[in-house]
Coordinates of C-alpha atoms and ligand atoms in Angstrom, one line a residue:
X197 CA -69.9 -34.9 7.9
X198 CA -68.3 -32.8 10.5
X199 CA -65.0 -31.8 9.1
X200 CA -62.9 -28.7 9.8
X201 CA -61.7 -28.5 6.2
X202 CA -63.5 -28.6 2.9
X203 CA -63.9 -32.3 2.1
X204 CA -61.9 -33.3 -0.9
X205 CA -63.2 -36.0 -3.1
X206 CA -60.3 -38.4 -2.5
X207 CA -60.9 -38.2 1.3
X208 CA -64.5 -38.9 0.7
X209 CA -63.6 -41.8 -1.5
X210 CA -61.3 -43.3 1.2
X211 CA -64.0 -42.8 3.8
X212 CA -66.6 -44.4 1.6
X213 CA -64.3 -47.3 0.9
X214 CA -63.7 -47.9 4.6
X215 CA -67.4 -47.8 5.2
X216 CA -68.1 -50.4 2.5
X217 CA -65.3 -52.7 3.7
X218 CA -66.6 -52.3 7.3
X219 CA -70.2 -53.0 6.4
X220 CA -69.9 -55.7 3.9
X221 CA -67.2 -57.6 5.6
X222 CA -63.9 -58.9 4.3
X223 CA -64.7 -60.8 1.2
X224 CA -66.3 -58.4 -1.2
X225 CA -66.0 -58.5 -4.9
X226 CA -68.1 -55.9 -6.6
X227 CA -66.6 -56.5 -10.0
X228 CA -63.5 -58.1 -11.3
X229 CA -61.0 -55.4 -11.3
X230 CA -58.6 -57.3 -13.6
X231 CA -61.2 -57.1 -16.4
X232 CA -59.9 -53.6 -17.0
X233 CA -63.3 -52.0 -16.6
X234 CA -62.8 -48.3 -16.1
X235 CA -65.8 -47.7 -13.8
X236 CA -65.2 -47.4 -10.1
X237 CA -64.8 -50.8 -8.7
X238 CA -63.4 -52.3 -5.6
X239 CA -62.0 -55.7 -4.7
X240 CA -61.2 -56.9 -1.3
X241 CA -59.5 -60.1 -0.7
X242 CA -58.4 -61.8 2.5
X243 CA -55.6 -64.4 2.3
X244 CA -55.2 -67.1 5.0
X245 CA -52.1 -66.5 7.0
X246 CA -48.9 -68.5 7.2
X247 CA -47.8 -66.2 10.0
X248 CA -49.1 -66.8 13.4
X249 CA -50.7 -63.6 14.9
X250 CA -50.7 -61.8 11.6
X251 CA -53.1 -61.5 8.7
X252 CA -53.0 -59.6 5.5
X253 CA -55.5 -57.7 3.6
X254 CA -55.0 -56.7 0.0
X255 CA -57.2 -53.9 -1.4
X256 CA -57.3 -53.2 -5.0
X257 CA -58.9 -50.1 -6.6
X258 CA -59.4 -49.6 -10.2
X259 CA -60.9 -46.3 -11.3
X260 CA -60.9 -44.1 -14.4
X261 CA -58.0 -42.2 -13.1
X262 CA -55.9 -44.6 -11.2
X263 CA -55.3 -48.2 -10.1
X264 CA -54.0 -49.0 -6.6
X265 CA -53.2 -52.1 -4.7
X266 CA -52.4 -51.9 -1.1
X267 CA -51.3 -54.9 1.0
X268 CA -51.8 -54.2 4.6
X269 CA -50.8 -56.7 7.3
X270 CA -53.0 -56.8 10.4
X271 CA -52.1 -58.0 13.8
X272 CA -54.6 -58.7 16.6
X273 CA -53.7 -55.5 18.5
X274 CA -54.4 -51.9 17.8
X275 CA -51.0 -51.0 19.3
X276 CA -49.5 -52.6 16.3
X277 CA -52.1 -51.8 13.7
X278 CA -52.8 -48.2 14.3
X279 CA -49.3 -46.8 13.4
X280 CA -49.0 -49.1 10.4
X281 CA -52.4 -48.2 9.1
X282 CA -51.7 -44.5 9.7
X283 CA -48.7 -44.7 7.5
X284 CA -50.5 -46.6 4.8
X285 CA -53.4 -44.1 4.9
X286 CA -50.9 -41.3 4.6
X287 CA -49.4 -42.9 1.5
X288 CA -52.8 -43.4 0.0
X289 CA -53.9 -39.9 0.9
X290 CA -50.8 -38.3 -0.7
X291 CA -51.3 -40.5 -3.8
X292 CA -54.9 -39.5 -4.2
X293 CA -54.0 -35.8 -3.8
X294 CA -51.5 -36.2 -6.7
X295 CA -54.1 -38.0 -8.8
X296 CA -56.6 -35.2 -8.0
X297 CA -54.1 -32.6 -9.0
X298 CA -53.2 -34.4 -12.2
X299 CA -56.6 -35.7 -13.3
X300 CA -57.5 -32.6 -15.2
X301 CA -54.5 -32.8 -17.5
X302 CA -54.4 -36.5 -17.9
X303 CA -54.8 -38.2 -21.3
X304 CA -57.4 -40.9 -21.5
X305 CA -56.0 -44.4 -20.9
X306 CA -53.1 -43.0 -18.9
X307 CA -53.7 -43.9 -15.3
X308 CA -51.8 -43.2 -12.1
X309 CA -50.7 -46.1 -10.0
X310 CA -50.0 -46.9 -6.4
X311 CA -48.6 -50.2 -5.5
X312 CA -47.9 -50.8 -1.8
X313 CA -46.5 -54.1 -1.0
X314 CA -45.1 -55.7 2.1
X315 CA -42.3 -58.2 2.6
X316 CA -42.9 -60.1 5.8
X317 CA -39.8 -61.5 7.5
X318 CA -40.5 -64.0 10.2
X319 CA -37.9 -64.0 12.9
X320 CA -39.7 -66.4 15.2
X321 CA -43.4 -67.1 16.1
X322 CA -44.0 -63.6 17.4
X323 CA -41.4 -61.4 15.9
X324 CA -41.7 -60.0 12.4
X325 CA -40.0 -57.4 10.3
X326 CA -42.4 -55.8 7.9
X327 CA -40.7 -54.0 5.0
X328 CA -43.1 -51.9 3.0
X329 CA -42.3 -50.8 -0.5
X330 CA -44.5 -48.1 -1.9
X331 CA -44.3 -47.5 -5.6
X332 CA -46.2 -44.7 -7.1
X333 CA -46.4 -43.1 -10.4
X334 CA -48.7 -40.1 -11.1
X335 CA -49.3 -38.6 -14.5
X336 CA -46.3 -37.9 -16.6
X337 CA -43.8 -38.0 -13.7
X338 CA -41.3 -40.7 -13.0
X339 CA -42.3 -43.5 -10.7
X340 CA -41.1 -43.2 -7.2
X341 CA -40.3 -46.0 -4.7
X342 CA -40.3 -45.5 -1.0
X343 CA -39.4 -48.0 1.8
X344 CA -40.8 -48.1 5.3
X345 CA -40.2 -50.7 8.0
X346 CA -42.1 -51.8 11.1
X347 CA -40.7 -54.4 13.4
X348 CA -43.4 -56.0 15.5
X349 CA -43.7 -58.3 18.5
X350 CA -47.2 -59.9 18.4
X351 CA -46.6 -61.5 21.8
X352 CA -46.1 -58.2 23.5
X353 CA -48.3 -56.3 21.1
X354 CA -45.9 -53.6 20.3
X355 CA -43.7 -52.1 17.6
X356 CA -40.1 -52.4 18.4
X357 CA -37.8 -49.4 18.4
X358 CA -34.1 -49.5 17.6
X359 CA -33.4 -48.8 21.2
X360 CA -35.0 -52.1 22.1
X361 CA -32.5 -54.1 20.1
X362 CA -29.2 -52.1 20.3
X363 CA -27.3 -49.3 21.8
X364 CA -27.2 -46.4 19.3
X365 CA -25.0 -43.9 20.9
X366 CA -22.4 -42.0 18.9
X367 CA -19.8 -44.7 19.0
X368 CA -22.3 -47.3 17.8
X369 CA -23.5 -45.0 15.0
X370 CA -20.0 -44.3 13.9
X371 CA -19.2 -48.0 13.9
X372 CA -22.4 -48.9 12.0
X373 CA -21.8 -46.1 9.5
X374 CA -18.3 -47.4 8.7
X375 CA -19.7 -50.9 8.2
X376 CA -22.4 -49.4 5.9
X377 CA -19.8 -47.6 3.8
X378 CA -17.8 -50.8 3.6
X379 CA -20.8 -52.8 2.5
X380 CA -21.9 -50.3 0.0
X381 CA -18.5 -50.6 -1.7
X382 CA -19.4 -54.2 -2.4
X383 CA -22.5 -53.1 -4.4
X384 CA -20.9 -52.2 -7.6
X385 CA -24.0 -51.0 -9.3
X386 CA -24.6 -48.3 -6.7
X387 CA -21.0 -47.1 -6.0
X388 CA -21.0 -44.4 -8.6
X389 CA -24.1 -42.8 -7.2
X390 CA -23.4 -42.7 -3.5
X391 CA -23.6 -39.3 -2.0
X392 CA -21.2 -39.4 1.0
X393 CA -22.6 -36.3 2.7
X394 CA -26.2 -37.5 2.4
X395 CA -25.3 -40.8 3.8
X396 CA -23.8 -39.2 6.9
X397 CA -26.9 -37.0 7.3
X398 CA -29.2 -39.9 6.9
X399 CA -27.4 -42.0 9.5
X400 CA -27.2 -39.2 12.1
X401 CA -30.6 -39.9 13.6
X402 CA -30.9 -43.6 14.5
X403 CA -34.6 -43.2 15.6
X404 CA -35.4 -42.6 11.9
X405 CA -33.6 -45.5 10.5
X406 CA -35.5 -47.9 8.4
X407 CA -34.3 -51.3 9.6
X408 CA -35.2 -54.9 9.9
X409 CA -33.5 -57.9 11.6
X410 CA -33.5 -61.6 11.2
X411 CA -31.4 -64.4 12.7
X412 CA -28.3 -63.3 10.9
X413 CA -28.4 -59.7 9.7
X414 CA -29.5 -56.3 10.6
X415 CA -30.6 -54.5 7.5
X416 CA -30.8 -50.8 6.8
X417 CA -32.9 -49.4 4.0
X418 CA -32.6 -46.2 2.1
X419 CA -35.2 -44.5 -0.1
X420 CA -34.5 -43.4 -3.6
X421 CA -32.5 -40.2 -3.6
X422 CA -31.8 -40.6 0.2
X423 CA -28.1 -41.4 0.0
X424 CA -27.5 -41.8 -3.7
X425 CA -28.4 -40.2 -7.0
X426 CA -31.7 -41.4 -8.5
X427 CA -30.3 -44.0 -10.8
X428 CA -29.3 -46.2 -7.9
X429 CA -32.9 -46.6 -6.7
X430 CA -33.6 -47.8 -3.2
X431 CA -30.7 -49.2 -1.4
X432 CA -30.5 -52.0 1.1
X433 CA -27.4 -52.8 3.3
X434 CA -27.1 -56.0 5.2
X435 CA -24.9 -56.0 8.3
X436 CA -24.1 -59.3 9.9
X437 CA -25.4 -59.4 13.5
X438 CA -22.0 -60.7 14.7
X439 CA -20.3 -57.5 13.6
X440 CA -22.7 -55.6 15.9
X441 CA -22.5 -57.9 18.9
X442 CA -21.0 -55.4 21.3
X443 CA -24.0 -53.1 20.7
X444 CA -26.9 -55.6 20.7
X445 CA -29.2 -56.1 23.6
X446 CA -28.0 -59.6 24.4
X447 CA -30.7 -60.3 26.9
X448 CA -33.4 -59.6 24.4
X449 CA -31.7 -61.6 21.7
X450 CA -31.3 -64.6 24.0
X451 CA -35.0 -64.2 25.1
X452 CA -35.9 -64.3 21.4
X453 CA -33.7 -67.3 20.8
X454 CA -31.7 -65.4 18.3
X455 CA -28.0 -66.3 18.5
X456 CA -25.2 -65.2 16.4
X457 CA -21.6 -66.3 16.2
X458 CA -19.1 -63.8 17.4
X459 CA -16.2 -63.7 15.1
X460 CA -12.7 -62.3 15.6
X461 CA -12.8 -58.7 14.6
X462 CA -9.4 -57.1 14.6
X463 CA -10.9 -53.7 13.8
X464 CA -11.8 -51.0 16.4
X465 CA -13.6 -52.7 19.3
X466 CA -13.8 -50.2 22.1
X467 CA -15.4 -51.1 25.4
X468 CA -19.0 -50.3 25.3
X469 CA -20.2 -48.6 28.4
X470 CA -23.7 -49.7 28.8
X471 CA -25.5 -47.9 31.7
X472 CA -25.3 -50.1 34.8
X473 CA -28.3 -50.8 37.1
X474 CA -27.7 -48.8 40.3
X475 CA -28.9 -51.8 42.3
X476 CA -26.7 -54.3 40.4
X477 CA -24.1 -56.5 41.9
X478 CA -20.8 -55.5 40.2
X479 CA -17.2 -56.1 40.7
X480 CA -14.2 -54.7 38.9
X481 CA -11.3 -57.1 38.3
X482 CA -8.0 -55.3 37.8
X483 CA -4.6 -56.6 36.6
X484 CA -1.4 -54.8 37.2
X485 CA 2.2 -54.9 35.9
X486 CA 1.5 -56.5 32.5
X487 CA 1.1 -57.3 29.7
X488 CA 3.0 -60.5 30.2
X489 CA 3.4 -62.9 27.2
X490 CA 2.8 -66.1 29.3
X491 CA 0.1 -64.9 31.7
X492 CA -2.0 -62.2 30.0
X493 CA -3.2 -64.5 27.2
X494 CA -4.5 -67.0 29.8
X495 CA -6.2 -64.2 31.7
X496 CA -7.9 -63.0 28.5
X497 CA -9.1 -66.4 27.7
X498 CA -10.8 -66.9 31.0
X499 CA -12.3 -63.4 30.9
X500 CA -13.7 -64.2 27.5
X501 CA -15.2 -67.4 28.6
X502 CA -17.2 -65.6 31.3
X503 CA -18.0 -62.6 29.1
X504 CA -16.2 -60.5 31.7
X505 CA -14.7 -57.1 31.2
X506 CA -11.7 -56.1 33.3
X507 CA -9.2 -53.3 33.7
X508 CA -5.5 -53.7 32.9
X509 CA -3.1 -51.3 34.5
X510 CA -0.1 -51.7 32.2
X511 CA 3.5 -50.7 32.5
X512 CA 5.0 -48.6 29.7
X513 CA 8.0 -50.8 29.4
X514 CA 6.0 -54.0 29.1
X515 CA 3.7 -52.4 26.5
X516 CA 6.8 -51.4 24.6
X517 CA 8.0 -55.0 24.5
X518 CA 4.6 -56.5 23.9
X519 CA 2.6 -54.0 21.9
X520 CA 0.5 -56.7 20.1
X521 CA -0.5 -58.2 23.4
X522 CA -1.6 -54.8 24.7
X523 CA -3.6 -54.3 21.5
X524 CA -5.2 -57.7 22.0
X525 CA -6.3 -56.7 25.5
X526 CA -7.8 -53.5 24.2
X527 CA -9.5 -55.2 21.2
X528 CA -11.1 -57.7 23.6
X529 CA -13.0 -54.7 25.0
X530 CA -11.1 -54.4 28.3
X531 CA -10.2 -51.0 29.8
X532 CA -6.5 -50.0 29.7
X533 CA -5.1 -47.9 32.5
X534 CA -1.5 -46.8 33.1
X535 CA 0.7 -48.1 35.9
X536 CA 3.6 -45.7 35.0
X537 CA 6.5 -46.5 32.7
X538 CA 8.8 -48.5 34.9
X539 CA 7.1 -49.1 38.3
X540 CA 9.1 -46.6 40.5
X541 CA 7.9 -45.4 43.9
X542 CA 6.5 -42.1 42.6
X543 CA 6.1 -40.7 46.1
X544 CA 9.8 -40.1 46.1
X545 CA 9.9 -38.4 42.7
X546 CA 9.9 -34.8 41.6
X547 CA 7.1 -33.3 39.5
X548 CA 9.3 -33.4 36.5
X549 CA 10.2 -37.1 37.0
X550 CA 6.5 -38.1 37.7
X551 CA 5.4 -36.3 34.6
X552 CA 8.0 -38.1 32.5
X553 CA 7.0 -41.5 33.9
X554 CA 3.3 -40.9 33.2
X555 CA 3.7 -39.2 29.8
X556 CA 6.0 -41.9 28.5
X557 CA 3.7 -44.7 29.6
X558 CA 0.8 -42.9 28.1
X559 CA 2.6 -42.6 24.7
X560 CA 3.6 -46.2 24.7
X561 CA 0.1 -47.4 25.5
X562 CA -1.4 -45.1 22.8
X563 CA 1.1 -46.3 20.2
X564 CA 0.2 -49.9 20.9
X565 CA -3.5 -49.8 21.4
X566 CA -4.5 -46.6 19.5
X567 CA -5.9 -45.0 22.7
X568 CA -4.5 -43.1 25.6
X569 CA -5.0 -44.8 29.0
X570 CA -8.1 -43.7 30.8
X571 CA -7.0 -44.3 34.4
X572 CA -3.9 -44.3 36.5
X573 CA -2.8 -46.6 39.3
X574 CA 0.4 -45.6 41.1
X575 CA 2.9 -48.5 41.7
X576 CA 2.5 -49.6 45.4
X577 CA -0.4 -47.2 45.7
X578 CA 2.2 -44.6 46.6
X579 CA 1.4 -41.0 45.8
X580 CA 2.5 -37.4 46.4
X581 CA 1.2 -34.1 45.3
X582 CA 3.1 -34.4 42.0
X583 CA 1.2 -37.6 41.2
X584 CA -2.1 -35.8 41.9
X585 CA -1.1 -32.9 39.8
X586 CA 0.0 -34.8 36.8
X587 CA -2.9 -37.2 36.8
X588 CA -5.3 -34.2 37.0
X589 CA -3.5 -32.7 34.0
X590 CA -3.8 -35.9 32.1
X591 CA -7.4 -36.5 33.1
X592 CA -6.6 -40.0 34.4
X593 CA -8.3 -40.6 37.8
X594 CA -6.2 -42.3 40.4
X595 CA -7.5 -45.8 41.0
X596 CA -6.5 -47.9 44.1
X597 CA -8.3 -51.0 45.3
X598 CA -10.6 -52.3 48.0
X599 CA -9.7 -56.0 47.8
X600 CA -6.0 -57.0 47.7
X601 CA -5.9 -60.6 46.4
X602 CA -2.3 -60.8 47.8
X603 CA -1.5 -62.8 44.7
X604 CA 1.9 -61.2 44.6
X605 CA 2.6 -62.6 48.1
X606 CA 0.9 -66.0 48.2
X607 CA 1.6 -67.1 44.6
X608 CA -1.0 -69.7 45.2
X609 CA -4.3 -70.0 43.3
X610 CA -6.3 -71.4 46.3
X611 CA -5.0 -68.7 48.6
X612 CA -5.9 -66.0 46.1
X613 CA -9.4 -67.3 45.8
X614 CA -9.9 -67.6 49.5
X615 CA -8.9 -64.0 50.1
X616 CA -11.0 -62.6 47.2
X617 CA -14.2 -64.6 48.2
X618 CA -13.8 -63.5 51.8
X619 CA -13.3 -59.8 51.1
X620 CA -15.4 -59.2 48.0
X621 CA -18.5 -56.8 48.3
X622 CA -20.7 -55.4 45.6
X623 CA -18.7 -52.5 44.1
X624 CA -15.3 -53.9 45.0
X625 CA -12.2 -53.2 43.0
X626 CA -10.0 -56.3 43.2
X627 CA -6.2 -56.0 42.8
X628 CA -4.4 -58.8 40.9
X629 CA -1.3 -59.1 38.7
X630 CA -1.3 -60.6 35.2
X631 CA 2.4 -61.6 35.7
X632 CA 1.9 -64.6 38.1
X633 CA 0.9 -67.9 36.7
X634 CA -0.9 -68.6 40.0
X635 CA -3.2 -65.7 39.3
X636 CA -4.1 -67.1 35.9
X637 CA -4.6 -70.4 37.6
X638 CA -6.9 -68.9 40.2
X639 CA -9.1 -67.0 37.8
X640 CA -11.5 -69.7 36.4
X641 CA -12.6 -70.7 39.9
X642 CA -12.8 -67.1 41.0
X643 CA -15.1 -66.0 38.1
X644 CA -17.2 -69.1 38.5
X645 CA -17.7 -68.5 42.3
X646 CA -18.4 -64.7 41.8
X647 CA -20.8 -65.4 39.0
X648 CA -22.6 -67.9 41.1
X649 CA -23.0 -65.2 43.8
X650 CA -24.6 -63.0 41.2
X651 CA -21.7 -60.7 40.4
X652 CA -21.2 -59.1 37.1
X653 CA -17.8 -58.1 35.9
X654 CA -17.3 -54.5 34.7
X655 CA -14.5 -52.1 34.1
X656 CA -13.4 -49.6 36.7
X657 CA -14.8 -46.7 34.7
X658 CA -18.2 -48.4 34.5
X659 CA -18.0 -48.9 38.3
X660 CA -17.2 -45.3 38.8
X661 CA -20.0 -44.1 36.5
X662 CA -22.4 -45.9 38.8
X663 CA -21.6 -43.6 41.7
X664 CA -21.3 -40.6 39.3
X665 CA -17.8 -40.2 40.7
X666 CA -16.3 -36.8 39.8
X667 CA -12.7 -35.5 40.2
X668 CA -9.5 -37.4 40.2
X669 CA -9.8 -39.7 43.1
X670 CA -8.0 -41.6 44.5
X671 CA -10.8 -44.2 44.3
X672 CA -10.8 -47.4 46.3
X673 CA -14.5 -48.2 46.2
X674 CA -16.3 -50.7 48.4
Ligands
LIG874 ZN1 2.4 -52.8 40.3

């Protein structure tokens, strides 16, 4: 043996065991362990698999000092097996070290125990969530249960990371944390033990989360003592996939044939700014002068149907009259910009007047939607230095447009579509108004045609982020 450190007997034992298993094959019964014989025995059983691409091996050891049973699932690839086996070996090694340390003081008949089991959740024919529970009790001490999860794809021979299935930026983490808190409140038996601060700490690092998914829920697991006092044990929180829909990797879920119903969720639903593909074909639809009680709801409906996100440049006075409608637009995940309070020609206004127009509009929008507007579009596209100064102060870039649908002039759905389809380019900002019925009439055909040409619909901020635009504009785009 060529080891750097002094060989400990447990290590030797594991090595020996691996050798025996390797040499004698998979079905080896030296002696019936259940007979309670205290001499060193070893049982190896292999169960036939009900899970395509996955087998399981349950190893039982029964010695004078301890008993251990380890269930260890095996895929056909080492990319999957190696990390899982490494974790299992680590558990066993730690256990054996405890046993070694305690064996000198142990009373006869009192044996340590390691029980490592796995719950296999089949998502489809190649996706599995493996949830390991390791229970160990060494001499005298209390038993301890630990959880570990591996989510595997046996078709692609890899272990999935959280980043594969969802965005886990700060907004997402906050959102998930608030759901976890809400769900925990439903678990009466654990409520008294929850340690708020520990929970926060534990959720801070998504790459360390212990999670699994199935067709309906995303589940988070917490070890004993991780987020609650010991009496609560291990904790499991199920989060319905539909409440995470804005963070999930939709492409992957549809590839996996996992669908989930999106429900109305009145709570905070901010637009999620997924990074765009620099070579992608994007267009930003913008709607000015609303919200309008007759037209805006129709616009929202069409956008939803095409899973399109747009930007609404709202007027303060309209928001003041229809705050619920403004809120609905924000909740649907669209971006809200300001279009001033009352649509004056700002180019003719003093710094004081411009500031009042923009500040009032901003307050009205915030009061209704809960967030300040992120962008500003001057009425008529008219600007002066005061407009530039105030928008810089308020950190709302000036957004103009590259395609004017002329909906305000034609008031005709067909004419609107004709202009848009003629002038649109990748990266266009399209100007429309959600106050004309003809614009709402034009929208279904417009989205259908643009989608057919490969366009994706994004917010203005997303479009700007693509070009890493800095400063306050004005921005017209392509
Ligand atoms: Zn306008």
